[in-house]
Amino acid sequence: MTLRRRTPRALALKGDKDMSNGGAALFRERDLLSNFSSLKYDLQQSDETRPLYTIPQSSYPVVSSDVHRALSEVSNMALPGNYTLMTDTIIDLLGLLKETFSPRTWREAVLPAARTHAVASLMHECPFTRHSYQRPRGYAGDAGLIDFVYRHPAARAAQEAATEAGRTVMAFTVNVTACEAVRERRSILAAKIDEAAARRRSPTILSLACGHLREVELSIALNEGRVGRLLALDQDAESLAVAGEYRGSVSHAIEVQQATVRQILAGRTDLGRFDLIYAAGLYDYLDARVAARLTRVLFDHLNGGGRLVIPNFLWGVREEAYMEVFMDWYLLYRTSAEIQDFTDEIAPAAIRSKRYSEDAASTIGYLEIERI
């Protein structure tokens, strides 16, 4: 028990506030954990001083029993045909468990126990949650998953094919804080495209790890033919096939090219120079060293006065534990300072301005760097 808790901001801000339906307050009060045989939980200690619990491997069955009992209690909150309260409370419970046990115990004992509970099958009736867990394209966070988040028509068939229970769970999961932030990110990036067209006539734009490129649907400048070139880059050929369809429906300025981050870092791609470069969700999966190096390489592809926009999820996403347990979806969360450190490999003299901002809920941070 030598590690200390790093309390996520979202949980700290939420505190012990009752939900409108009265559900999650049970777990915000921590009463349930006082019944965990695997813990000696001191409710008098603050979150800042309470230790993270590392449980010996020999006691993992006790942890599993505790987790199963807690999830069974939450499952009893389900109403006929309505799993909103249950899902909401599961998110809070898993978040509390992740904030109570050490990373090793969470990974080796708590998470496997939650995945083997019967409620996992119900969560996977949600087509959004199941798609993430099954990784149909072989990697986490694919563009098909993000279409669920966008509530895009492309995801409608899978939603309609789900069970009634799955649809009711999804009605909640696609409206959580993290998903709201991703939808807002789409709008922010579309606005950046329009800003580029306002600054410069027929700007050249690069979308890195473009996915299905859904932000172009929202860009006024693209739809009005005021963008000279938008190069959509991704490693996934299936994503590029979808993105390429926008050439006919949105703008002939759109081009697609298959490439990996490794190829870009090695200089094996002929990209050209751009007035705007953005990478919607890529940095959430890059370690700090690769992120800094990629930032420098992308910055070198900017025209004078060009801008590089990098979003990254911040610490404190309430749904983080749910995403790990039932969606097998892991992101690299960062502080505002860590996001701003992406510029470490760029010569300061080459930077005209560096701006940091956050979305409305302070869920995603945005770094915008302008080249001299």
mmCIF file of C-alpha atoms in Angstrom:
data_model
loop_
_atom_site.group_PDB
_atom_site.id
_atom_site.type_symbol
_atom_site.label_atom_id
_atom_site.label_comp_id
_atom_site.label_asym_id
_atom_site.label_seq_id
_atom_site.Cartn_x
_atom_site.Cartn_y
_atom_site.Cartn_z
ATOM 1 C CA MET A 1 0.000 0.000 0.000
ATOM 2 C CA THR A 2 2.772 2.419 -0.875
ATOM 3 C CA LEU A 3 1.120 4.091 -3.879
ATOM 4 C CA ARG A 4 -1.128 7.104 -3.477
ATOM 5 C CA ARG A 5 -4.343 7.831 -5.272
ATOM 6 C CA ARG A 6 -4.434 10.297 -8.126
ATOM 7 C CA THR A 7 -8.031 11.428 -7.912
ATOM 8 C CA PRO A 8 -9.518 12.126 -11.347
ATOM 9 C CA ARG A 9 -10.901 15.632 -11.680
ATOM 10 C CA ALA A 10 -14.268 14.416 -12.896
ATOM 11 C CA LEU A 11 -14.816 12.363 -9.747
ATOM 12 C CA ALA A 12 -13.494 15.145 -7.562
ATOM 13 C CA LEU A 13 -15.803 17.696 -9.164
ATOM 14 C CA LYS A 14 -18.745 15.360 -8.944
ATOM 15 C CA GLY A 15 -18.023 14.589 -5.322
ATOM 16 C CA ASP A 16 -20.938 13.018 -3.491
ATOM 17 C CA LYS A 17 -23.631 14.781 -5.489
ATOM 18 C CA ASP A 18 -26.802 12.705 -5.768
ATOM 19 C CA MET A 19 -27.896 11.734 -9.255
ATOM 20 C CA SER A 20 -31.389 12.861 -10.209
ATOM 21 C CA ASN A 21 -32.545 9.280 -9.703
ATOM 22 C CA GLY A 22 -30.667 8.874 -6.428
ATOM 23 C CA GLY A 23 -28.476 6.028 -7.682
ATOM 24 C CA ALA A 24 -24.765 6.709 -7.657
ATOM 25 C CA ALA A 25 -24.738 8.417 -4.250
ATOM 26 C CA LEU A 26 -24.404 4.973 -2.644
ATOM 27 C CA PHE A 27 -20.955 4.574 -4.144
ATOM 28 C CA ARG A 28 -19.880 8.179 -3.835
ATOM 29 C CA GLU A 29 -20.356 7.726 -0.077
ATOM 30 C CA ARG A 30 -18.015 4.707 -0.263
ATOM 31 C CA ASP A 31 -20.280 2.715 2.038
ATOM 32 C CA LEU A 32 -20.138 -0.382 -0.114
ATOM 33 C CA LEU A 33 -16.355 -0.624 0.026
ATOM 34 C CA SER A 34 -16.466 -0.827 3.790
ATOM 35 C CA ASN A 35 -17.908 -4.319 3.247
ATOM 36 C CA PHE A 36 -15.048 -5.475 1.036
ATOM 37 C CA SER A 37 -13.213 -8.293 2.780
ATOM 38 C CA SER A 38 -10.146 -7.493 0.667
ATOM 39 C CA LEU A 39 -9.928 -3.957 2.065
ATOM 40 C CA LYS A 40 -9.413 -2.297 5.377
ATOM 41 C CA TYR A 41 -11.104 0.837 4.165
ATOM 42 C CA ASP A 42 -10.823 3.950 6.350
ATOM 43 C CA LEU A 43 -13.730 6.225 5.473
ATOM 44 C CA GLN A 44 -12.272 9.002 7.620
ATOM 45 C CA GLN A 45 -9.255 9.449 5.346
ATOM 46 C CA SER A 46 -9.486 11.880 2.459
ATOM 47 C CA ASP A 47 -9.002 10.816 -1.142
ATOM 48 C CA GLU A 48 -5.635 12.569 -1.125
ATOM 49 C CA THR A 49 -4.229 10.578 1.791
ATOM 50 C CA ARG A 50 -5.948 7.209 1.477
ATOM 51 C CA PRO A 51 -3.482 4.664 0.058
ATOM 52 C CA LEU A 52 -4.001 2.610 -3.055
ATOM 53 C CA TYR A 53 -4.383 -1.027 -2.098
ATOM 54 C CA THR A 54 -2.059 -3.645 -3.527
ATOM 55 C CA ILE A 55 -3.499 -7.064 -2.769
ATOM 56 C CA PRO A 56 -1.295 -10.178 -2.720
ATOM 57 C CA GLN A 57 -2.038 -12.632 -5.482
ATOM 58 C CA SER A 58 -3.147 -15.231 -2.952
ATOM 59 C CA SER A 59 -6.040 -12.918 -2.035
ATOM 60 C CA TYR A 60 -7.287 -12.349 -5.580
ATOM 61 C CA PRO A 61 -10.209 -14.761 -5.044
ATOM 62 C CA VAL A 62 -11.331 -12.543 -2.162
ATOM 63 C CA VAL A 63 -11.140 -9.489 -4.405
ATOM 64 C CA SER A 64 -13.140 -11.311 -7.050
ATOM 65 C CA SER A 65 -15.804 -12.227 -4.524
ATOM 66 C CA ASP A 66 -16.021 -8.619 -3.331
ATOM 67 C CA VAL A 67 -16.340 -7.281 -6.877
ATOM 68 C CA HIS A 68 -18.954 -9.855 -7.850
ATOM 69 C CA ARG A 69 -21.024 -9.075 -4.776
ATOM 70 C CA ALA A 70 -20.894 -5.337 -5.475
ATOM 71 C CA LEU A 71 -21.862 -5.769 -9.122
ATOM 72 C CA SER A 72 -24.713 -8.070 -8.163
ATOM 73 C CA GLU A 73 -26.026 -5.388 -5.822
ATOM 74 C CA VAL A 74 -25.858 -2.843 -8.621
ATOM 75 C CA SER A 75 -27.588 -5.237 -11.020
ATOM 76 C CA ASN A 76 -30.555 -5.281 -8.665
ATOM 77 C CA MET A 77 -31.085 -1.604 -9.517
ATOM 78 C CA ALA A 78 -32.195 -2.522 -13.036
ATOM 79 C CA LEU A 79 -35.817 -1.753 -13.773
ATOM 80 C CA PRO A 80 -37.827 -3.751 -16.321
ATOM 81 C CA GLY A 81 -36.636 -2.554 -19.719
ATOM 82 C CA ASN A 82 -34.623 0.299 -18.186
ATOM 83 C CA TYR A 83 -30.947 -0.120 -17.407
ATOM 84 C CA THR A 84 -30.062 3.573 -17.117
ATOM 85 C CA LEU A 85 -29.683 3.713 -13.349
ATOM 86 C CA MET A 86 -27.771 0.432 -13.278
ATOM 87 C CA THR A 87 -25.361 1.484 -16.037
ATOM 88 C CA ASP A 88 -24.799 4.882 -14.457
ATOM 89 C CA THR A 89 -24.014 3.298 -11.108
ATOM 90 C CA ILE A 90 -21.724 0.657 -12.633
ATOM 91 C CA ILE A 91 -19.663 3.464 -14.167
ATOM 92 C CA ASP A 92 -19.306 5.085 -10.753
ATOM 93 C CA LEU A 93 -18.573 1.810 -8.980
ATOM 94 C CA LEU A 94 -15.837 0.790 -11.408
ATOM 95 C CA GLY A 95 -14.328 4.270 -11.216
ATOM 96 C CA LEU A 96 -14.226 4.044 -7.433
ATOM 97 C CA LEU A 97 -12.604 0.613 -7.574
ATOM 98 C CA LYS A 98 -9.954 1.841 -9.997
ATOM 99 C CA GLU A 99 -9.253 4.723 -7.620
ATOM 100 C CA THR A 100 -9.028 2.392 -4.621
ATOM 101 C CA PHE A 101 -6.841 -0.478 -5.802
ATOM 102 C CA SER A 102 -3.302 -0.156 -7.117
ATOM 103 C CA PRO A 103 -2.795 -0.382 -10.899
ATOM 104 C CA ARG A 104 -1.486 -3.934 -10.573
ATOM 105 C CA THR A 105 -4.405 -5.159 -8.456
ATOM 106 C CA TRP A 106 -6.853 -3.376 -10.736
ATOM 107 C CA ARG A 107 -5.314 -4.993 -13.805
ATOM 108 C CA GLU A 108 -4.807 -8.505 -12.415
ATOM 109 C CA ALA A 109 -7.739 -8.935 -10.038
ATOM 110 C CA VAL A 110 -10.488 -6.307 -10.176
ATOM 111 C CA LEU A 111 -10.810 -5.977 -13.954
ATOM 112 C CA PRO A 112 -10.891 -9.750 -14.652
ATOM 113 C CA ALA A 113 -13.465 -10.210 -11.887
ATOM 114 C CA ALA A 114 -15.747 -7.567 -13.369
ATOM 115 C CA ARG A 115 -15.465 -9.101 -16.836
ATOM 116 C CA THR A 116 -16.562 -12.513 -15.563
ATOM 117 C CA HIS A 117 -19.645 -11.205 -13.778
ATOM 118 C CA ALA A 118 -22.993 -11.855 -15.459
ATOM 119 C CA VAL A 119 -23.549 -8.128 -15.940
ATOM 120 C CA ALA A 120 -20.740 -8.114 -18.531
ATOM 121 C CA SER A 121 -22.998 -10.031 -20.932
ATOM 122 C CA LEU A 122 -25.668 -7.382 -20.553
ATOM 123 C CA MET A 123 -23.178 -4.569 -21.142
ATOM 124 C CA HIS A 124 -22.051 -6.321 -24.328
ATOM 125 C CA GLU A 125 -25.599 -6.322 -25.654
ATOM 126 C CA CYS A 126 -24.931 -2.613 -26.136
ATOM 127 C CA PRO A 127 -23.614 -2.512 -29.739
ATOM 128 C CA PHE A 128 -21.304 0.404 -28.919
ATOM 129 C CA THR A 129 -19.677 -1.392 -25.985
ATOM 130 C CA ARG A 130 -19.498 -4.713 -27.857
ATOM 131 C CA HIS A 131 -17.923 -3.184 -30.958
ATOM 132 C CA SER A 132 -15.136 -1.714 -28.853
ATOM 133 C CA TYR A 133 -14.537 -4.947 -26.940
ATOM 134 C CA GLN A 134 -14.467 -7.146 -30.058
ATOM 135 C CA ARG A 135 -12.219 -4.796 -32.065
ATOM 136 C CA PRO A 136 -13.494 -5.868 -35.509
ATOM 137 C CA ARG A 137 -10.685 -3.997 -37.260
ATOM 138 C CA GLY A 138 -8.020 -5.335 -34.934
ATOM 139 C CA TYR A 139 -7.344 -2.204 -32.906
ATOM 140 C CA ALA A 140 -9.042 -0.027 -30.312
ATOM 141 C CA GLY A 141 -11.011 3.111 -31.066
ATOM 142 C CA ASP A 142 -11.612 2.434 -34.764
ATOM 143 C CA ALA A 143 -13.690 4.721 -36.934
ATOM 144 C CA GLY A 144 -16.681 2.412 -36.780
ATOM 145 C CA LEU A 145 -16.730 2.839 -33.014
ATOM 146 C CA ILE A 146 -16.519 6.615 -33.313
ATOM 147 C CA ASP A 147 -19.553 6.528 -35.610
ATOM 148 C CA PHE A 148 -21.532 5.220 -32.631
ATOM 149 C CA VAL A 149 -20.282 8.178 -30.611
ATOM 150 C CA TYR A 150 -21.306 10.602 -33.373
ATOM 151 C CA ARG A 151 -24.742 8.940 -33.563
ATOM 152 C CA HIS A 152 -23.956 8.778 -37.263
ATOM 153 C CA PRO A 153 -26.425 7.102 -39.663
ATOM 154 C CA ALA A 154 -23.679 4.598 -40.551
ATOM 155 C CA ALA A 155 -24.054 3.057 -37.079
ATOM 156 C CA ARG A 156 -27.834 2.933 -37.138
ATOM 157 C CA ALA A 157 -28.166 -0.597 -38.534
ATOM 158 C CA ALA A 158 -26.081 -2.096 -35.719
ATOM 159 C CA GLN A 159 -28.099 -0.185 -33.158
ATOM 160 C CA GLU A 160 -31.411 -1.341 -34.627
ATOM 161 C CA ALA A 161 -30.194 -4.952 -34.709
ATOM 162 C CA ALA A 162 -29.349 -4.902 -30.989
ATOM 163 C CA THR A 163 -31.584 -6.299 -28.299
ATOM 164 C CA GLU A 164 -33.945 -3.969 -26.490
ATOM 165 C CA ALA A 165 -31.694 -4.204 -23.451
ATOM 166 C CA GLY A 166 -28.651 -3.376 -25.555
ATOM 167 C CA ARG A 167 -30.354 -0.307 -26.989
ATOM 168 C CA THR A 168 -31.313 0.990 -23.567
ATOM 169 C CA VAL A 169 -27.758 0.555 -22.307
ATOM 170 C CA MET A 170 -26.415 2.300 -25.404
ATOM 171 C CA ALA A 171 -28.854 5.177 -24.931
ATOM 172 C CA PHE A 172 -26.862 5.928 -21.785
ATOM 173 C CA THR A 173 -23.312 4.982 -22.789
ATOM 174 C CA VAL A 174 -23.179 7.174 -25.915
ATOM 175 C CA ASN A 175 -24.240 10.177 -23.861
ATOM 176 C CA VAL A 176 -21.544 10.022 -21.180
ATOM 177 C CA THR A 177 -18.973 12.780 -20.683
ATOM 178 C CA ALA A 178 -16.275 11.233 -22.879
ATOM 179 C CA CYS A 179 -18.654 10.813 -25.821
ATOM 180 C CA GLU A 180 -19.957 14.355 -25.508
ATOM 181 C CA ALA A 181 -16.346 15.520 -25.687
ATOM 182 C CA VAL A 182 -15.700 13.519 -28.868
ATOM 183 C CA ARG A 183 -18.777 15.010 -30.517
ATOM 184 C CA GLU A 184 -17.602 18.469 -29.510
ATOM 185 C CA ARG A 185 -14.148 17.660 -30.890
ATOM 186 C CA ARG A 186 -15.709 16.922 -34.270
ATOM 187 C CA SER A 187 -17.337 20.363 -34.283
ATOM 188 C CA ILE A 188 -14.142 22.083 -33.129
ATOM 189 C CA LEU A 189 -12.087 20.500 -35.917
ATOM 190 C CA ALA A 190 -14.681 21.433 -38.532
ATOM 191 C CA ALA A 191 -14.456 25.009 -37.251
ATOM 192 C CA LYS A 192 -10.646 24.880 -37.585
ATOM 193 C CA ILE A 193 -11.045 23.935 -41.253
ATOM 194 C CA ASP A 194 -13.334 26.922 -41.733
ATOM 195 C CA GLU A 195 -10.890 29.194 -39.891
ATOM 196 C CA ALA A 196 -8.089 28.073 -42.201
ATOM 197 C CA ALA A 197 -10.223 28.979 -45.218
ATOM 198 C CA ALA A 198 -10.947 32.380 -43.670
ATOM 199 C CA ARG A 199 -7.224 33.058 -43.092
ATOM 200 C CA ARG A 200 -5.959 31.889 -46.446
ATOM 201 C CA ARG A 201 -7.492 31.415 -49.872
ATOM 202 C CA SER A 202 -7.791 27.727 -50.886
ATOM 203 C CA PRO A 203 -5.808 26.397 -47.909
ATOM 204 C CA THR A 204 -4.099 23.009 -47.871
ATOM 205 C CA ILE A 205 -5.088 20.793 -44.955
ATOM 206 C CA LEU A 206 -3.866 17.480 -43.548
ATOM 207 C CA SER A 207 -6.053 15.251 -41.384
ATOM 208 C CA LEU A 208 -3.837 12.652 -39.731
ATOM 209 C CA ALA A 209 -5.399 9.373 -38.542
ATOM 210 C CA CYS A 210 -8.525 10.659 -40.249
ATOM 211 C CA GLY A 211 -10.844 7.727 -39.566
ATOM 212 C CA HIS A 212 -14.081 8.253 -41.455
ATOM 213 C CA LEU A 213 -13.397 12.016 -41.682
ATOM 214 C CA ARG A 214 -16.875 12.842 -40.392
ATOM 215 C CA GLU A 215 -15.925 16.435 -39.483
ATOM 216 C CA VAL A 216 -16.024 17.386 -43.164
ATOM 217 C CA GLU A 217 -19.802 17.025 -43.074
ATOM 218 C CA LEU A 218 -19.856 20.017 -40.707
ATOM 219 C CA SER A 219 -17.337 22.226 -42.524
ATOM 220 C CA ILE A 220 -18.950 25.146 -44.327
ATOM 221 C CA ALA A 221 -15.750 25.992 -46.199
ATOM 222 C CA LEU A 222 -15.370 22.498 -47.639
ATOM 223 C CA ASN A 223 -18.978 22.312 -48.724
ATOM 224 C CA GLU A 224 -18.673 25.732 -50.359
ATOM 225 C CA GLY A 225 -15.519 24.762 -52.272
ATOM 226 C CA ARG A 226 -13.181 27.138 -50.402
ATOM 227 C CA VAL A 227 -10.522 24.528 -49.509
ATOM 228 C CA GLY A 228 -7.757 23.835 -52.023
ATOM 229 C CA ARG A 229 -6.677 20.424 -50.759
ATOM 230 C CA LEU A 230 -7.549 18.203 -47.821
ATOM 231 C CA LEU A 231 -5.320 15.154 -47.530
ATOM 232 C CA ALA A 232 -6.850 12.450 -45.333
ATOM 233 C CA LEU A 233 -4.220 10.047 -43.977
ATOM 234 C CA ASP A 234 -4.862 6.796 -42.123
ATOM 235 C CA GLN A 235 -3.351 3.317 -41.719
ATOM 236 C CA ASP A 236 -6.782 1.699 -42.135
ATOM 237 C CA ALA A 237 -7.795 1.105 -45.750
ATOM 238 C CA GLU A 238 -11.411 0.553 -44.719
ATOM 239 C CA SER A 239 -11.517 3.984 -43.079
ATOM 240 C CA LEU A 240 -9.968 5.583 -46.142
ATOM 241 C CA ALA A 241 -12.589 3.976 -48.388
ATOM 242 C CA VAL A 242 -15.303 5.708 -46.361
ATOM 243 C CA ALA A 243 -13.402 9.013 -46.191
ATOM 244 C CA GLY A 244 -12.835 8.922 -49.939
ATOM 245 C CA GLU A 245 -16.581 8.915 -50.589
ATOM 246 C CA TYR A 246 -16.701 12.512 -49.391
ATOM 247 C CA ARG A 247 -14.827 13.510 -52.528
ATOM 248 C CA GLY A 248 -18.092 13.170 -54.401
ATOM 249 C CA SER A 249 -20.556 14.287 -51.723
ATOM 250 C CA VAL A 250 -18.637 17.116 -50.003
ATOM 251 C CA SER A 251 -15.596 18.326 -51.971
ATOM 252 C CA HIS A 252 -13.278 17.250 -54.784
ATOM 253 C CA ALA A 253 -10.480 18.794 -52.703
ATOM 254 C CA ILE A 254 -10.445 15.664 -50.536
ATOM 255 C CA GLU A 255 -7.691 13.110 -51.200
ATOM 256 C CA VAL A 256 -6.915 9.934 -49.263
ATOM 257 C CA GLN A 257 -3.581 8.254 -48.649
ATOM 258 C CA GLN A 258 -2.651 5.200 -46.609
ATOM 259 C CA ALA A 259 0.274 5.677 -44.246
ATOM 260 C CA THR A 260 1.367 4.800 -40.719
ATOM 261 C CA VAL A 261 2.836 7.014 -38.023
ATOM 262 C CA ARG A 262 6.065 5.064 -38.337
ATOM 263 C CA GLN A 263 6.293 5.905 -42.050
ATOM 264 C CA ILE A 264 5.666 9.561 -41.338
ATOM 265 C CA LEU A 265 8.327 9.656 -38.628
ATOM 266 C CA ALA A 266 10.783 7.965 -40.992
ATOM 267 C CA GLY A 267 10.083 10.499 -43.736
ATOM 268 C CA ARG A 268 8.789 7.831 -46.101
ATOM 269 C CA THR A 269 5.670 9.769 -47.096
ATOM 270 C CA ASP A 270 5.403 12.539 -49.669
ATOM 271 C CA LEU A 271 2.904 14.788 -47.925
ATOM 272 C CA GLY A 272 3.718 18.307 -49.030
ATOM 273 C CA ARG A 273 3.097 21.415 -46.919
ATOM 274 C CA PHE A 274 -0.067 22.579 -45.263
ATOM 275 C CA ASP A 275 -1.826 25.581 -43.792
ATOM 276 C CA LEU A 276 -3.590 23.389 -41.222
ATOM 277 C CA ILE A 277 -2.709 19.983 -39.807
ATOM 278 C CA TYR A 278 -4.819 18.210 -37.206
ATOM 279 C CA ALA A 279 -4.924 14.728 -35.665
ATOM 280 C CA ALA A 280 -8.315 14.063 -34.105
ATOM 281 C CA GLY A 281 -7.727 11.146 -31.702
ATOM 282 C CA LEU A 282 -4.249 9.908 -32.547
ATOM 283 C CA TYR A 283 -2.320 11.391 -29.646
ATOM 284 C CA ASP A 284 -4.508 9.577 -27.105
ATOM 285 C CA TYR A 285 -2.550 6.429 -28.061
ATOM 286 C CA LEU A 286 1.013 7.789 -28.380
ATOM 287 C CA ASP A 287 3.601 7.768 -25.607
ATOM 288 C CA ALA A 288 5.163 11.115 -24.749
ATOM 289 C CA ARG A 289 8.406 10.587 -26.657
ATOM 290 C CA VAL A 290 6.691 9.561 -29.893
ATOM 291 C CA ALA A 291 4.151 12.361 -29.479
ATOM 292 C CA ALA A 292 6.890 14.999 -29.202
ATOM 293 C CA ARG A 293 8.752 13.612 -32.187
ATOM 294 C CA LEU A 294 5.632 13.430 -34.338
ATOM 295 C CA THR A 295 4.722 16.996 -33.359
ATOM 296 C CA ARG A 296 8.092 18.205 -34.634
ATOM 297 C CA VAL A 297 7.734 16.281 -37.903
ATOM 298 C CA LEU A 298 4.214 17.582 -38.503
ATOM 299 C CA PHE A 299 5.277 21.119 -37.614
ATOM 300 C CA ASP A 300 7.960 20.876 -40.301
ATOM 301 C CA HIS A 301 5.176 20.211 -42.838
ATOM 302 C CA LEU A 302 3.467 23.535 -42.112
ATOM 303 C CA ASN A 303 3.617 26.524 -44.410
ATOM 304 C CA GLY A 304 4.565 29.840 -42.862
ATOM 305 C CA GLY A 305 1.629 30.930 -40.735
ATOM 306 C CA GLY A 306 0.268 27.381 -40.762
ATOM 307 C CA ARG A 307 -1.238 25.831 -37.650
ATOM 308 C CA LEU A 308 -1.015 22.394 -36.041
ATOM 309 C CA VAL A 309 -3.947 21.367 -33.829
ATOM 310 C CA ILE A 310 -3.541 18.467 -31.392
ATOM 311 C CA PRO A 311 -6.347 17.266 -29.095
ATOM 312 C CA ASN A 312 -5.721 14.848 -26.186
ATOM 313 C CA PHE A 313 -7.976 13.542 -23.438
ATOM 314 C CA LEU A 314 -7.274 14.990 -20.010
ATOM 315 C CA TRP A 315 -7.099 13.113 -16.732
ATOM 316 C CA GLY A 316 -10.409 12.726 -14.966
ATOM 317 C CA VAL A 317 -12.692 11.018 -17.482
ATOM 318 C CA ARG A 318 -15.436 9.538 -15.363
ATOM 319 C CA GLU A 319 -15.961 6.578 -17.704
ATOM 320 C CA GLU A 320 -12.305 5.499 -17.870
ATOM 321 C CA ALA A 321 -12.762 2.343 -15.770
ATOM 322 C CA TYR A 322 -15.909 1.267 -17.663
ATOM 323 C CA MET A 323 -14.029 1.730 -20.944
ATOM 324 C CA GLU A 324 -11.210 -0.497 -19.733
ATOM 325 C CA VAL A 325 -13.400 -3.236 -18.251
ATOM 326 C CA PHE A 326 -16.225 -3.660 -20.714
ATOM 327 C CA MET A 327 -14.838 -1.980 -23.847
ATOM 328 C CA ASP A 328 -11.150 -2.999 -23.662
ATOM 329 C CA TRP A 329 -10.452 0.620 -24.608
ATOM 330 C CA TYR A 330 -7.403 2.316 -23.119
ATOM 331 C CA LEU A 331 -6.361 5.924 -23.683
ATOM 332 C CA LEU A 332 -3.317 7.885 -22.566
ATOM 333 C CA TYR A 333 -4.721 10.699 -20.459
ATOM 334 C CA ARG A 334 -2.574 13.771 -19.857
ATOM 335 C CA THR A 335 -2.404 17.012 -17.905
ATOM 336 C CA SER A 336 -2.456 20.360 -19.659
ATOM 337 C CA ALA A 337 1.299 20.690 -19.036
ATOM 338 C CA GLU A 338 1.973 17.278 -20.584
ATOM 339 C CA ILE A 339 0.004 18.233 -23.693
ATOM 340 C CA GLN A 340 1.930 21.483 -24.037
ATOM 341 C CA ASP A 341 5.169 19.501 -23.721
ATOM 342 C CA PHE A 342 4.465 18.030 -27.169
ATOM 343 C CA THR A 343 6.405 21.018 -28.532
ATOM 344 C CA ASP A 344 9.640 20.073 -26.721
ATOM 345 C CA GLU A 345 11.474 19.090 -29.924
ATOM 346 C CA ILE A 346 10.504 22.219 -31.860
ATOM 347 C CA ALA A 347 12.907 25.158 -31.896
ATOM 348 C CA PRO A 348 11.153 27.979 -29.978
ATOM 349 C CA ALA A 349 12.282 30.507 -32.583
ATOM 350 C CA ALA A 350 10.186 28.700 -35.204
ATOM 351 C CA ILE A 351 6.965 29.079 -33.213
ATOM 352 C CA ARG A 352 4.918 32.233 -33.715
ATOM 353 C CA SER A 353 2.369 31.275 -31.085
ATOM 354 C CA LYS A 354 1.345 28.376 -28.889
ATOM 355 C CA ARG A 355 -2.181 28.264 -27.525
ATOM 356 C CA TYR A 356 -3.732 25.780 -25.129
ATOM 357 C CA SER A 357 -7.482 25.493 -24.584
ATOM 358 C CA GLU A 358 -10.036 22.977 -23.322
ATOM 359 C CA ASP A 359 -13.518 21.983 -24.346
ATOM 360 C CA ALA A 360 -16.592 23.063 -22.416
ATOM 361 C CA ALA A 361 -16.315 20.261 -19.848
ATOM 362 C CA SER A 362 -12.484 20.263 -19.627
ATOM 363 C CA THR A 363 -12.441 16.696 -20.933
ATOM 364 C CA ILE A 364 -10.153 17.209 -23.953
ATOM 365 C CA GLY A 365 -7.261 19.645 -24.123
ATOM 366 C CA TYR A 366 -6.270 21.325 -27.404
ATOM 367 C CA LEU A 367 -2.779 22.471 -28.333
ATOM 368 C CA GLU A 368 -2.529 24.823 -31.316
ATOM 369 C CA ILE A 369 0.912 25.754 -32.619
ATOM 370 C CA GLU A 370 1.459 28.384 -35.319
ATOM 371 C CA ARG A 371 4.594 28.452 -37.436
ATOM 372 C CA ILE A 372 6.437 31.701 -38.168
#
